[in-house]
Short mmCIF file of C-alpha atoms and ligand atoms in Angstrom, two decimals:
data_model
loop_
_atom_site.label_atom_id
_atom_site.label_comp_id
_atom_site.label_asym_id
_atom_site.label_seq_id
_atom_site.Cartn_x
_atom_site.Cartn_y
_atom_site.Cartn_z
CA MET H 140 -3.25 5.70 -2.16
CA TYR H 141 -6.81 5.09 -1.37
CA THR H 142 -6.32 5.86 2.23
CA GLN H 143 -8.63 8.73 1.60
CA ALA H 144 -8.74 9.85 5.20
CA LEU H 145 -11.77 7.62 5.58
CA ASN H 146 -9.92 6.72 8.63
CA THR H 147 -10.73 9.13 11.37
CA ALA H 148 -7.88 8.66 13.77
CA GLU H 149 -8.59 7.00 17.04
CA ALA H 150 -9.29 9.11 20.10
CA ASP H 151 -6.07 9.72 21.92
CA ASP H 152 -6.04 7.31 24.82
CA ARG H 153 -2.66 8.08 26.16
CA GLY H 154 -4.19 8.81 29.51
CA LEU H 155 -4.58 5.11 30.02
CA GLU H 156 -1.05 4.30 29.00
CA ASP H 157 2.31 4.86 30.39
CA ALA H 158 2.68 8.59 30.07
CA ALA H 159 6.46 8.38 29.96
CA LYS H 160 6.34 5.92 27.13
CA ALA H 161 4.02 8.13 25.14
CA VAL H 162 6.36 11.11 25.59
CA GLN H 163 9.22 8.97 24.41
CA PHE H 164 7.23 7.72 21.49
CA GLN H 165 6.33 11.26 20.31
CA ALA H 166 10.00 12.22 20.73
CA ARG H 167 11.09 9.46 18.44
CA ILE H 168 8.43 10.51 15.88
CA ASP H 169 9.51 14.14 16.11
CA GLY H 170 13.10 13.01 15.63
CA GLU H 171 12.04 11.36 12.32
CA GLU H 172 12.77 7.85 13.67
CA ARG H 173 10.83 5.00 12.21
CA ILE H 174 8.61 2.98 14.54
CA GLU H 175 9.04 -0.79 13.99
CA PRO H 176 6.53 -3.67 14.81
CA ASN H 177 7.91 -4.61 18.19
CA ASP H 178 8.39 -1.04 19.46
CA TRP H 179 6.03 0.34 22.02
CA MET H 180 3.26 2.40 20.38
CA PRO H 181 -0.01 4.02 21.63
CA ALA H 182 -2.99 1.74 21.05
CA ALA H 183 -4.60 4.49 18.95
CA TYR H 184 -1.53 4.65 16.68
CA ARG H 185 -1.79 0.88 16.11
CA LYS H 186 -5.52 1.01 15.54
CA THR H 187 -5.39 4.04 13.11
CA LEU H 188 -2.55 2.38 11.11
CA THR H 189 -4.20 -0.95 10.95
CA ARG H 190 -7.29 0.62 9.55
CA GLN H 191 -5.48 2.87 7.13
CA ILE H 192 -3.08 0.23 5.77
CA SER H 193 -5.72 -2.42 5.45
CA GLN H 194 -8.06 0.05 3.64
CA HIS H 195 -5.18 0.75 1.30
CA ALA H 196 -4.66 -2.98 0.79
CA HIS H 197 -8.37 -3.58 0.11
CA SER H 198 -8.33 -0.73 -2.38
CA GLU H 199 -5.39 -2.29 -4.36
CA ILE H 200 -7.28 -5.59 -4.54
CA VAL H 201 -10.76 -4.18 -5.35
CA GLY H 202 -8.96 -1.83 -7.75
CA MET H 203 -8.03 -4.83 -9.95
CA LEU H 204 -11.72 -5.32 -10.84
CA PRO H 205 -12.54 -2.22 -12.97
CA GLU H 206 -9.37 -2.62 -15.03
CA GLY H 207 -9.52 -6.49 -15.05
CA ASN H 208 -12.87 -5.89 -16.89
CA TRP H 209 -10.90 -4.83 -20.01
CA ILE H 210 -8.00 -7.22 -20.15
CA THR H 211 -9.68 -9.64 -22.60
CA ARG H 212 -10.88 -6.64 -24.76
CA ALA H 213 -7.69 -4.61 -24.91
CA PRO H 214 -7.29 -3.24 -28.44
CA THR H 215 -3.85 -4.62 -29.13
CA LEU H 216 -1.45 -7.17 -27.67
CA ARG H 217 0.87 -4.46 -26.47
CA ARG H 218 -2.03 -2.87 -24.51
CA LYS H 219 -3.18 -6.19 -23.25
CA ALA H 220 0.35 -7.09 -21.92
CA ALA H 221 0.67 -3.68 -20.28
CA LEU H 222 -2.76 -3.84 -18.62
CA LEU H 223 -2.17 -7.43 -17.44
CA ALA H 224 1.17 -6.29 -15.93
CA LYS H 225 -0.47 -3.31 -14.28
CA VAL H 226 -3.28 -5.35 -12.70
CA GLN H 227 -0.74 -7.90 -11.53
CA ASP H 228 1.21 -5.06 -9.90
CA GLU H 229 -1.91 -3.94 -8.11
CA CYS H 230 -2.35 -7.44 -6.68
CA GLY H 231 1.25 -7.34 -5.41
CA HIS H 232 0.56 -3.89 -3.85
CA GLY H 233 -2.32 -5.41 -2.03
CA LEU H 234 -0.09 -8.15 -0.67
CA TYR H 235 2.74 -5.79 0.41
CA LEU H 236 0.15 -3.75 2.22
CA TYR H 237 -1.61 -6.63 3.97
CA ALA H 238 1.86 -7.82 5.09
CA ALA H 239 2.56 -4.34 6.53
CA ALA H 240 -0.81 -4.16 8.19
CA GLU H 241 -0.25 -7.62 9.77
CA THR H 242 2.91 -6.52 11.57
CA LEU H 243 0.48 -4.49 13.74
CA GLY H 244 -0.98 -7.68 15.11
CA THR H 245 -4.14 -8.47 13.02
CA SER H 246 -3.86 -11.42 10.57
CA ARG H 247 -4.40 -10.92 6.89
CA GLU H 248 -7.23 -13.44 6.94
CA GLU H 249 -9.02 -11.32 9.55
CA LEU H 250 -8.51 -8.15 7.55
CA VAL H 251 -9.85 -9.79 4.33
CA ASP H 252 -12.72 -11.33 6.13
CA ALA H 253 -13.70 -7.89 7.40
CA MET H 254 -13.64 -6.54 3.88
CA LEU H 255 -15.67 -9.43 2.56
CA ALA H 256 -18.20 -8.92 5.36
CA GLY H 257 -18.61 -5.31 4.22
CA LYS H 258 -17.20 -4.07 7.51
CA ALA H 259 -14.04 -2.38 6.06
CA LYS H 260 -13.83 0.46 3.54
CA TYR H 261 -11.85 0.74 0.39
CA SER H 262 -11.40 3.70 -1.94
CA SER H 263 -14.61 5.12 -3.33
CA ILE H 264 -13.09 5.42 -6.81
CA PHE H 265 -13.34 1.70 -7.52
CA ASN H 266 -17.15 1.78 -7.26
CA TYR H 267 -17.43 3.46 -10.59
CA PRO H 268 -17.72 1.39 -13.84
CA THR H 269 -15.32 1.22 -16.70
CA LEU H 270 -17.62 1.71 -19.67
CA THR H 271 -15.19 2.17 -22.57
CA TRP H 272 -11.50 1.53 -23.37
CA ALA H 273 -10.86 5.27 -22.67
CA ASP H 274 -11.70 4.55 -19.02
CA ILE H 275 -8.58 2.38 -18.89
CA GLY H 276 -6.53 5.31 -20.15
CA THR H 277 -8.21 7.66 -17.74
CA ILE H 278 -7.73 5.33 -14.74
CA GLY H 279 -4.01 4.98 -15.37
CA TRP H 280 -3.60 8.73 -15.98
CA LEU H 281 -5.75 10.13 -13.25
CA VAL H 282 -6.49 7.37 -10.61
CA ASP H 283 -2.93 6.15 -10.53
CA GLY H 284 -1.79 9.77 -10.82
CA ALA H 285 -3.71 10.72 -7.71
CA ALA H 286 -2.51 7.59 -5.96
CA ILE H 287 1.12 8.48 -6.65
CA MET H 288 0.46 12.00 -5.30
CA ASN H 289 -0.79 10.39 -2.11
CA GLN H 290 1.74 7.63 -1.82
CA ILE H 291 4.92 9.54 -2.24
CA PRO H 292 4.63 11.35 1.10
CA LEU H 293 3.66 7.94 2.67
CA CYS H 294 7.19 6.71 1.79
CA ARG H 295 8.22 8.83 4.79
CA CYS H 296 5.45 7.65 7.05
CA SER H 297 6.56 7.07 10.65
CA TYR H 298 5.64 3.44 10.62
CA GLY H 299 8.56 1.51 9.09
CA PRO H 300 6.77 -1.46 7.39
CA TYR H 301 4.25 0.85 5.81
CA ALA H 302 6.90 3.32 4.54
CA ARG H 303 8.98 0.51 3.02
CA ALA H 304 5.91 -1.00 1.35
CA MET H 305 5.17 2.45 -0.11
CA ILE H 306 8.65 2.81 -1.54
CA ARG H 307 8.19 -0.47 -3.38
CA VAL H 308 4.70 0.40 -4.55
CA CYS H 309 5.84 3.94 -5.81
CA LYS H 310 8.68 2.36 -7.78
CA GLU H 311 6.16 0.10 -9.58
CA GLU H 312 3.53 2.67 -9.88
CA SER H 313 5.37 4.97 -12.31
CA PHE H 314 4.63 2.90 -15.34
CA HIS H 315 0.91 2.75 -14.46
CA GLN H 316 0.33 6.42 -14.97
CA ARG H 317 2.49 6.59 -18.12
CA GLN H 318 0.71 3.73 -19.84
CA GLY H 319 -2.63 5.36 -19.09
CA TYR H 320 -1.51 8.71 -20.46
CA GLU H 321 -0.16 6.97 -23.56
CA ILE H 322 -3.60 5.41 -24.16
CA MET H 323 -5.19 8.83 -23.79
CA LEU H 324 -2.64 10.40 -26.15
CA THR H 325 -3.35 7.70 -28.79
CA LEU H 326 -7.11 8.21 -28.50
CA CYS H 327 -6.72 12.07 -28.74
CA ARG H 328 -4.59 11.73 -31.79
CA GLY H 329 -7.15 9.28 -33.38
CA SER H 330 -10.53 9.75 -34.98
CA ASP H 331 -13.14 12.17 -33.78
CA GLU H 332 -15.00 9.26 -32.14
CA GLN H 333 -11.88 8.19 -30.32
CA LYS H 334 -11.22 11.76 -29.03
CA ALA H 335 -14.90 12.03 -27.97
CA MET H 336 -14.47 8.77 -26.04
CA ALA H 337 -11.47 10.14 -24.23
CA GLN H 338 -13.36 13.33 -23.38
CA ASP H 339 -16.32 11.34 -22.18
CA ALA H 340 -14.20 9.25 -19.89
CA LEU H 341 -12.43 12.35 -18.48
CA ASN H 342 -15.97 13.88 -17.90
CA ARG H 343 -17.04 10.88 -15.88
CA TRP H 344 -13.83 10.39 -13.84
CA TRP H 345 -12.71 13.94 -13.05
CA TRP H 346 -14.86 14.57 -9.97
CA PRO H 347 -14.60 11.05 -8.50
CA VAL H 348 -10.85 11.36 -8.83
CA LEU H 349 -10.77 14.62 -6.91
CA MET H 350 -12.76 12.93 -4.19
CA MET H 351 -10.03 10.28 -3.81
CA PHE H 352 -8.13 12.75 -1.68
CA GLY H 353 -10.77 12.62 0.99
CA PRO H 354 -13.05 15.18 2.56
CA PRO H 355 -11.95 18.89 2.65
CA ASP H 356 -9.65 19.92 5.49
CA ALA H 357 -12.29 21.99 7.18
CA THR H 358 -14.44 18.89 7.79
CA SER H 359 -11.80 16.25 8.61
CA GLN H 360 -11.36 16.81 12.37
CA HIS H 361 -9.02 14.02 13.19
CA SER H 362 -6.25 14.52 10.78
CA ASP H 363 -4.20 16.46 13.35
CA THR H 364 -3.42 13.20 15.19
CA SER H 365 -2.30 11.60 11.99
CA THR H 366 -0.19 14.63 11.29
CA LYS H 367 1.26 14.62 14.77
CA TRP H 368 2.27 10.99 14.36
CA LYS H 369 3.71 11.76 10.91
CA ILE H 370 1.40 9.20 9.23
CA LYS H 371 0.10 12.06 7.17
CA ARG H 372 2.40 14.74 5.84
CA PHE H 373 0.05 16.79 3.71
CA SER H 374 -3.56 17.67 4.15
CA ASN H 375 -6.27 16.33 1.77
CA ASP H 376 -6.71 19.77 0.23
CA GLU H 377 -3.00 20.34 -0.25
CA LEU H 378 -2.58 17.01 -2.05
CA ARG H 379 -5.70 17.62 -4.14
CA GLN H 380 -4.43 21.00 -5.20
CA LYS H 381 -1.02 19.64 -6.13
CA PHE H 382 -2.77 16.97 -8.18
CA VAL H 383 -4.94 19.48 -10.05
CA ASP H 384 -2.03 21.75 -10.74
CA ALA H 385 -0.10 18.83 -12.26
CA THR H 386 -2.95 17.49 -14.18
CA VAL H 387 -4.45 20.57 -15.94
CA PRO H 388 -1.44 21.05 -18.29
CA GLN H 389 -1.49 17.31 -19.11
CA ALA H 390 -5.17 17.65 -20.14
CA GLN H 391 -4.36 20.74 -22.18
CA TYR H 392 -1.68 18.80 -23.99
CA LEU H 393 -4.16 16.14 -24.87
CA GLY H 394 -6.58 18.80 -26.04
CA LEU H 395 -9.15 17.62 -23.55
CA THR H 396 -11.40 19.90 -21.47
CA ILE H 397 -11.60 19.50 -17.65
CA PRO H 398 -15.30 19.30 -16.91
CA ASP H 399 -15.23 22.26 -14.58
CA PRO H 400 -16.41 25.47 -16.32
CA GLY H 401 -15.76 27.43 -13.10
CA MET H 402 -12.05 26.50 -12.96
CA ILE H 403 -9.70 29.44 -13.07
CA GLN H 404 -5.91 29.90 -12.65
CA ASP H 405 -5.10 32.26 -9.77
CA ALA H 406 -2.37 34.76 -9.62
CA ASP H 407 0.05 32.19 -8.08
CA GLY H 408 -0.58 29.78 -11.04
CA HIS H 409 -2.80 27.44 -9.03
CA TRP H 410 -5.85 26.01 -10.75
CA ARG H 411 -8.81 26.66 -8.58
CA TYR H 412 -11.56 24.04 -8.99
CA SER H 413 -15.23 24.44 -8.30
CA GLU H 414 -17.06 22.97 -5.31
CA ILE H 415 -16.95 19.23 -5.07
CA ASP H 416 -20.25 17.31 -4.61
CA TRP H 417 -19.54 15.61 -1.21
CA THR H 418 -23.04 14.16 -1.10
CA GLU H 419 -22.04 11.83 -3.97
CA PHE H 420 -18.86 10.94 -2.07
CA LYS H 421 -20.81 10.03 1.08
CA GLN H 422 -23.28 8.08 -0.97
CA VAL H 423 -20.57 6.04 -2.65
CA LEU H 424 -18.85 5.41 0.74
CA ALA H 425 -22.12 4.41 2.24
CA GLY H 426 -22.39 1.63 -0.28
CA ASN H 427 -24.60 3.33 -2.83
CA GLY H 428 -22.20 3.98 -5.70
CA PRO H 429 -22.78 2.54 -9.12
CA CYS H 430 -20.78 -0.65 -8.52
CA ASN H 431 -20.50 -1.19 -4.77
CA ARG H 432 -22.46 -4.41 -4.73
CA ASP H 433 -20.81 -5.77 -7.81
CA ARG H 434 -17.35 -5.20 -6.37
CA LEU H 435 -18.08 -6.94 -3.09
CA ALA H 436 -19.89 -9.79 -4.87
CA ALA H 437 -16.91 -10.28 -7.18
CA ARG H 438 -14.53 -10.37 -4.23
CA ARG H 439 -16.61 -12.84 -2.26
CA LYS H 440 -16.98 -15.08 -5.36
CA ALA H 441 -13.16 -15.12 -5.87
CA HIS H 442 -12.62 -15.80 -2.16
CA ASP H 443 -15.11 -18.57 -1.99
CA GLU H 444 -14.01 -20.16 -5.20
CA GLY H 445 -10.38 -20.21 -3.88
CA GLY H 446 -11.49 -22.01 -0.73
CA TRP H 447 -10.77 -25.45 -2.01
CA VAL H 448 -7.29 -24.32 -3.08
CA ARG H 449 -6.46 -23.07 0.48
CA GLU H 450 -7.87 -26.26 1.94
CA ALA H 451 -5.98 -28.54 -0.46
CA ALA H 452 -2.70 -26.73 0.12
CA ALA H 453 -3.12 -26.85 3.86
CA ALA H 454 -3.97 -30.57 3.77
CA TYR H 455 -1.00 -31.31 1.57
CA ALA H 456 1.40 -29.39 3.81
CA ALA H 457 -0.02 -31.20 6.91
CA LYS H 458 0.39 -34.57 5.20
CA ARG H 459 3.96 -33.80 4.28
CA ALA H 460 4.75 -32.53 7.78
CA GLN H 461 3.28 -35.69 9.27
CA ARG H 462 5.32 -37.89 6.90
CA ARG H 463 8.52 -36.07 7.94
CA THR H 464 7.75 -36.59 11.60
CA ALA H 465 7.04 -40.32 10.96
CA GLN H 466 10.29 -40.72 9.08
CA ALA H 467 12.26 -38.98 11.77
CA ALA H 468 10.80 -41.36 14.36
CA GLU H 469 11.80 -44.48 12.36
CA MET O 37 13.21 -11.11 26.38
CA PRO O 38 13.66 -12.22 22.75
CA GLN O 39 10.60 -11.82 20.63
CA SER O 40 9.20 -13.04 17.41
CA ALA O 41 10.06 -10.63 14.62
CA ARG O 42 6.43 -10.00 14.22
CA SER O 43 4.11 -8.29 16.55
CA VAL O 44 3.21 -10.53 19.41
CA GLY O 45 -0.49 -10.77 18.64
CA LEU O 46 -0.11 -12.25 15.21
CA HIS O 47 0.61 -15.85 15.95
CA LYS O 48 -1.83 -16.24 18.75
CA GLN O 49 -5.11 -17.85 17.91
CA GLN O 50 -7.27 -14.96 16.98
CA SER O 51 -10.79 -14.94 18.36
CA ARG O 52 -13.36 -14.49 15.59
CA GLU O 53 -16.91 -13.56 15.96
CA ASN O 54 -17.44 -14.87 12.48
CA ALA O 55 -17.99 -18.65 12.35
CA MET O 56 -16.89 -18.73 8.69
CA ALA O 57 -13.52 -17.10 9.39
CA THR O 58 -10.79 -17.93 6.93
CA PRO O 59 -8.15 -20.14 8.56
CA ASN O 60 -4.68 -18.56 8.82
CA THR O 61 -2.10 -19.63 6.25
CA PRO O 62 1.57 -19.59 7.53
CA LEU O 63 3.59 -16.45 7.14
CA TRP O 64 7.07 -16.51 5.47
CA GLU O 65 9.75 -13.82 5.33
CA VAL O 66 11.31 -13.32 1.94
CA PHE O 67 15.02 -12.58 1.24
CA ILE O 68 16.45 -11.79 -2.15
CA ARG O 69 19.97 -11.59 -3.54
CA SER O 70 19.65 -8.89 -6.07
CA ARG O 71 23.09 -9.24 -7.66
CA ASN O 72 25.95 -11.60 -7.64
CA GLY O 73 28.16 -10.94 -4.64
CA LEU O 74 25.53 -9.20 -2.61
CA ALA O 75 23.88 -10.60 0.42
CA HIS O 76 20.26 -11.74 0.65
CA LYS O 77 18.27 -8.91 1.84
CA HIS O 78 14.84 -8.87 3.48
CA VAL O 79 12.20 -7.64 1.06
CA GLY O 80 8.93 -8.52 2.64
CA SER O 81 6.65 -11.36 3.54
CA LEU O 82 3.88 -13.51 2.11
CA HIS O 83 1.47 -16.32 3.09
CA ALA O 84 1.85 -19.87 1.82
CA SER O 85 0.95 -23.35 3.01
CA ASP O 86 4.44 -24.77 2.47
CA ALA O 87 7.94 -23.80 1.53
CA THR O 88 7.59 -24.79 -2.21
CA MET O 89 4.55 -22.61 -2.57
CA ALA O 90 6.19 -19.81 -0.59
CA LEU O 91 9.17 -19.87 -3.00
CA GLN O 92 6.91 -19.74 -6.02
CA ALA O 93 4.82 -16.95 -4.53
CA ALA O 94 8.00 -15.01 -3.68
CA ARG O 95 9.19 -15.27 -7.25
CA ASP O 96 5.74 -13.97 -8.52
CA ILE O 97 5.47 -11.20 -5.99
CA TYR O 98 8.97 -9.94 -5.44
CA THR O 99 10.86 -10.59 -8.65
CA ARG O 100 8.70 -9.39 -11.42
CA ARG O 101 11.20 -6.88 -12.76
CA GLY O 102 14.46 -8.83 -12.49
CA GLU O 103 14.99 -7.90 -8.83
CA GLY O 104 16.78 -11.11 -7.91
CA LEU O 105 19.11 -13.97 -8.61
CA SER O 106 18.26 -16.01 -5.57
CA ILE O 107 15.36 -16.22 -3.05
CA TRP O 108 15.27 -17.44 0.53
CA VAL O 109 11.99 -17.99 2.30
CA VAL O 110 12.00 -18.45 6.06
CA PRO O 111 8.97 -19.22 8.30
CA SER O 112 8.29 -16.03 10.18
CA THR O 113 7.92 -18.07 13.36
CA ALA O 114 11.56 -19.21 13.02
CA ILE O 115 12.86 -15.71 13.48
CA THR O 116 13.90 -14.61 16.93
CA ALA O 117 14.30 -10.86 17.30
CA SER O 118 15.91 -8.73 19.99
CA ASP O 119 13.50 -6.86 22.20
CA PRO O 120 13.51 -3.12 21.56
CA ALA O 121 13.38 -2.72 25.37
CA ASP O 122 16.80 -4.38 25.58
CA LYS O 123 18.27 -1.94 23.09
CA GLY O 124 20.40 -0.17 25.64
CA MET O 125 21.73 -3.37 27.18
CA MET O 126 22.41 -4.88 23.78
CA PHE O 127 23.98 -2.00 21.93
CA GLU O 128 25.18 0.70 24.29
CA PRO O 129 28.32 -1.12 25.43
CA ALA O 130 29.77 -0.69 21.91
CA GLU O 131 29.33 3.11 22.06
CA SER O 132 32.06 3.66 24.63
CA LYS O 133 34.57 1.46 22.82
CA ILE O 134 35.86 4.11 20.60
CA TYR O 135 39.29 2.36 20.43
CA ARG O 136 37.61 -0.11 18.01
CA HIS O 137 37.61 2.61 15.38
CA PRO O 138 40.66 3.52 13.27
CA THR O 139 40.27 7.21 13.99
CA PHE O 140 41.13 6.53 17.70
CA TYR O 141 44.80 6.01 16.78
CA GLU O 142 47.11 8.91 15.89
CA VAL O 143 49.45 8.53 12.98
CA PRO O 144 51.57 11.59 12.01
CA ASP O 145 50.65 13.22 8.70
CA GLU O 146 54.12 12.63 7.43
CA VAL O 147 53.54 8.89 7.40
CA GLY O 148 50.88 9.37 4.79
CA HIS O 149 47.55 7.54 4.44
CA MET O 150 47.21 4.48 6.54
FE1 FE2 Z 291 -2.26 2.26 -5.03
FE1 FE2 Z 292 -1.24 0.18 -6.78
FE1 FE2 Z 293 -1.31 1.49 -9.84
#
């Protein structure tokens, strides 16, 4: 997830490239073939995917922060072990995705440096704070739920390394949503205060979660290229609607109210939500969300404090290599 | 022409505008034997300074849920891959050799399964 269609596809520059190759490339895509790293691809395809996959990777890594905030304060050992395992998974997801992005020709270090420099985006959702334990339940239930909705079609993405990374991620992701829902269920079956805490978390996360699917179809002009290239298989609004339809009954089961008084079920059974506040979305993306500065500062601190480890490991590897060369010469 | 398994740009020295650019850590390809009797299968890649660390990282990243009994890590630079442009030359000759398949040969039904 977290690709959020922040990535406006690159302008089609096929005119500059071998037209025959471009036609052949599109034919392969249309034939549901997978594109692999060494295959010819249009420069715009490479650029769009590098951006999308690296944003996705950054999101997994930054996404560890709001949940990591609660590891030491999880209410039981069972919850703590689950949360630790989930956050560890997210770290792995980041690594799978960086590895997939790298096959397009940009090194992981370069991608990470761009994120640390504030030049790369990550999902807006991780710029919201986790104020109570119920936020951890809500994140698993809704944020991971939305992520799964987005990631399942990406398992069939035309770019092989991305599709394969997504298959791995989706497999691991299924426990994330379940553990979140279990937390919510426990809170909703608990005291009045616990249930109120669950409702409060839902109230705060609902709208930001709907924004995770990206701007409405009417305003995202470039998604047709991504669709043509089979990077994207469903539009933002289609995925958002699927998510809402799946989530409303889950909220009803918990006895929680979706904070959208205007929501109605239409004749086809779809839950129609009210207008989303896209100004908030744009503000958060522009760096003005509640936690943007905190998140970047935390990532920079972790990166800088890991510097000596990278240096020491590289120095040790170099020393060993040198010793081997010397021994071979003897 | 044979290629590195990875995209060509990756191992070139990358130009960085940023003076504080993080130095590259070597890339490794990870192969896992999931069950006794099966071959090691490529599962992904990771960065590590040396083989020992690559093996430890592979264990942490790729076998958190009992996915493997054995791990291989191979420096990505050690892999030589066929060029997709040579696909025809490499693989087409086999297509016309239908006599390499059992269905090419006729055996009467009365003989039974063979
Ligand atoms: Fe994700
Ligand atoms: Fe994830
Ligand atoms: Fe997750």
